XYZ file of N, CA and C in Angstrom:
261
model
N -76.516 132.865 3.987
C -76.497 134.306 3.825
C -77.901 134.834 4.021
N -77.997 136.118 4.348
C -79.285 136.771 4.567
C -79.504 137.751 3.421
N -80.679 137.713 2.805
C -80.929 138.627 1.693
C -82.254 139.359 1.855
N -82.298 140.522 1.237
C -83.538 141.260 1.021
C -83.698 141.304 -0.493
N -84.824 140.847 -0.990
C -85.097 140.796 -2.419
C -86.252 141.730 -2.728
N -86.081 142.535 -3.763
C -87.106 143.473 -4.212
C -87.284 143.269 -5.711
N -88.513 143.207 -6.173
C -88.707 143.079 -7.619
C -89.731 144.063 -8.139
N -89.584 144.387 -9.420
C -90.534 145.205 -10.160
C -90.820 144.426 -11.436
N -91.961 143.760 -11.466
C -92.300 142.814 -12.526
C -93.600 143.244 -13.190
N -93.681 143.035 -14.487
C -94.898 143.341 -15.225
C -96.125 142.658 -14.634
N -97.255 143.302 -14.762
C -98.504 142.857 -14.141
C -98.875 141.415 -14.494
N -98.604 140.991 -15.718
C -98.967 139.628 -16.140
C -98.092 138.562 -15.480
N -96.894 138.935 -15.025
C -95.948 137.969 -14.461
C -95.811 138.066 -12.944
N -96.403 139.084 -12.342
C -96.182 139.352 -10.920
C -96.681 138.217 -10.020
N -97.771 137.583 -10.367
C -98.309 136.481 -9.555
C -97.351 135.298 -9.495
N -96.764 134.971 -10.633
C -95.802 133.867 -10.674
C -94.559 134.194 -9.851
N -94.093 135.435 -9.930
C -92.905 135.829 -9.174
C -93.198 135.818 -7.673
N -94.371 136.266 -7.282
C -94.776 136.244 -5.870
C -94.741 134.809 -5.328
N -95.343 133.871 -6.048
C -95.362 132.473 -5.609
C -93.950 131.903 -5.523
N -93.117 132.226 -6.487
C -91.738 131.738 -6.488
C -90.985 132.252 -5.264
N -91.031 133.538 -5.019
C -90.285 134.123 -3.905
C -90.784 133.614 -2.561
N -92.072 133.373 -2.434
C -92.630 132.837 -1.178
C -92.117 131.439 -0.872
N -91.702 130.694 -1.898
C -91.152 129.348 -1.673
C -89.779 129.410 -1.011
N -89.057 130.503 -1.210
C -87.684 130.606 -0.730
C -87.495 131.583 0.438
N -88.341 132.624 0.509
C -88.117 133.718 1.462
C -89.411 134.102 2.168
N -89.296 135.003 3.139
C -90.450 135.518 3.880
C -90.946 136.802 3.230
N -92.249 136.855 2.968
C -92.863 138.034 2.378
C -92.921 139.150 3.417
N -92.463 140.344 3.054
C -92.472 141.485 3.959
C -93.588 142.457 3.587
N -93.612 142.875 2.352
C -94.700 143.689 1.831
C -94.612 143.661 0.323
N -95.489 144.390 -0.351
C -95.585 144.328 -1.805
C -94.206 144.236 -2.473
N -93.940 143.132 -3.114
C -92.717 142.895 -3.888
C -91.430 142.926 -3.079
N -91.506 142.719 -1.772
C -90.311 142.723 -0.918
C -90.299 141.447 -0.067
N -89.149 140.782 -0.075
C -88.966 139.531 0.663
C -87.634 139.579 1.392
N -87.522 138.795 2.482
C -86.253 138.707 3.185
C -86.110 137.327 3.796
N -84.863 136.961 4.116
C -84.655 135.706 4.814
C -83.288 135.107 4.577
N -83.018 134.056 5.369
C -81.796 133.278 5.219
C -81.967 132.359 4.011
N -80.898 132.224 3.230
C -80.941 131.357 2.062
C -79.524 130.848 1.791
N -79.428 129.608 1.375
C -78.117 129.059 1.034
C -77.728 129.534 -0.368
N -76.449 129.537 -0.687
C -76.028 129.910 -2.042
C -76.660 129.036 -3.127
N -76.837 127.748 -2.847
C -77.445 126.843 -3.828
C -78.914 127.207 -4.066
N -79.639 127.463 -2.983
C -81.051 127.835 -3.131
C -81.191 129.200 -3.804
N -80.278 130.125 -3.513
C -80.316 131.428 -4.173
C -80.098 131.271 -5.674
N -79.180 130.415 -6.043
C -78.926 130.158 -7.466
C -80.173 129.596 -8.142
N -80.871 128.687 -7.473
C -82.119 128.121 -8.001
C -83.199 129.191 -8.133
N -83.337 130.003 -7.095
C -84.326 131.084 -7.116
C -84.080 132.019 -8.295
N -82.838 132.419 -8.497
C -82.521 133.344 -9.593
C -82.735 132.701 -10.960
N -82.406 131.419 -11.086
C -82.626 130.718 -12.358
C -84.117 130.662 -12.687
N -84.936 130.339 -11.682
C -86.388 130.287 -11.895
C -86.957 131.677 -12.171
N -86.433 132.688 -11.485
C -86.901 134.061 -11.682
C -86.625 134.532 -13.111
N -85.469 134.178 -13.634
C -85.123 134.584 -15.004
C -86.061 133.976 -16.037
N -86.623 132.797 -15.736
C -87.596 132.185 -16.639
C -88.920 132.945 -16.643
N -89.245 133.592 -15.539
C -90.491 134.357 -15.416
C -90.326 135.759 -15.984
N -89.167 136.350 -15.753
C -88.929 137.760 -16.073
C -88.783 138.026 -17.566
N -89.133 139.248 -17.933
C -88.748 139.828 -19.216
C -87.616 140.779 -18.859
N -86.383 140.364 -19.076
C -85.226 141.133 -18.609
C -85.088 142.501 -19.276
N -85.867 142.756 -20.327
C -85.879 144.076 -20.969
C -86.762 145.056 -20.191
N -87.719 144.524 -19.428
C -88.685 145.383 -18.727
C -88.670 145.227 -17.209
N -88.371 144.031 -16.712
C -88.489 143.716 -15.292
C -87.137 143.825 -14.582
N -87.203 143.969 -13.260
C -85.962 143.990 -12.479
C -86.155 143.252 -11.160
N -85.038 142.731 -10.677
C -84.980 142.043 -9.390
C -83.692 142.521 -8.732
N -83.803 143.018 -7.508
C -82.647 143.565 -6.805
C -82.440 142.779 -5.522
N -81.190 142.391 -5.257
C -80.828 141.650 -4.049
C -79.889 142.484 -3.196
N -80.172 142.534 -1.908
C -79.264 143.112 -0.921
C -78.786 141.941 -0.078
N -77.487 141.704 -0.043
C -76.934 140.519 0.622
C -76.154 140.912 1.873
N -76.248 140.038 2.880
C -75.499 140.208 4.121
C -75.099 138.818 4.615
N -74.032 138.759 5.389
C -73.600 137.455 5.908
C -74.672 136.818 6.784
N -75.351 137.632 7.581
C -76.440 137.121 8.413
C -77.339 138.286 8.802
N -78.498 137.963 9.359
C -79.468 138.985 9.738
C -78.904 139.925 10.799
N -78.014 139.423 11.656
C -77.487 140.257 12.737
C -76.658 141.430 12.219
N -76.194 141.376 10.972
C -75.406 142.461 10.389
C -76.289 143.493 9.691
N -77.601 143.306 9.774
C -78.538 144.183 9.093
C -79.491 144.784 10.113
N -79.514 146.082 10.206
C -80.451 146.747 11.116
C -81.707 147.100 10.337
N -82.854 146.691 10.864
C -84.130 146.929 10.195
C -85.000 147.797 11.093
N -85.540 148.838 10.519
C -86.443 149.730 11.252
C -87.724 149.861 10.451
N -88.848 149.623 11.086
C -90.152 149.749 10.439
C -90.838 150.987 11.008
N -91.238 151.878 10.133
C -91.986 153.066 10.525
C -93.419 152.850 10.065
N -94.371 152.923 10.979
C -95.752 152.624 10.638
C -96.053 151.154 10.869
N -97.120 150.678 10.257
C -97.567 149.291 10.456
C -96.712 148.330 9.650
N -96.227 147.292 10.316
C -95.490 146.237 9.621
C -96.505 145.329 8.955
N -96.411 145.173 7.639
C -97.419 144.441 6.877
C -97.443 142.950 7.173
N -96.285 142.349 7.385
C -96.253 140.907 7.620
C -95.229 140.604 8.699
N -95.682 140.572 9.933
C -94.779 140.259 11.039
C -94.400 138.795 10.981
N -93.127 138.511 11.166
C -92.652 137.133 11.132
C -92.846 136.516 12.513
N -93.548 135.393 12.539
C -93.754 134.661 13.788
C -92.836 133.449 13.784
N -92.239 133.180 14.923
C -91.404 132.000 15.061
C -92.096 131.027 16.000
N -92.399 129.842 15.505
C -93.044 128.817 16.315
C -91.991 127.827 16.745
N -91.980 127.474 18.014
C -91.046 126.484 18.526
C -91.778 125.230 18.929
């Protein structure tokens, strides 16, 4: 599945969440990630995220799609992190 993940995490925990999300997804810009992920890896990511989060104050939002081709993405202005594909 293809997901876009957005989080709003307290300042003391944001570094840990950034490192966690980078292990599973591609960083797009501040607190935004996207990429293909298996259901098992998504479950692991969410379990680890819950250990970092204070669920009373922090939030994590997922937008899910079957694949990237079903999602139209438009960037207005400078794209902060262009994804390069090396073959």
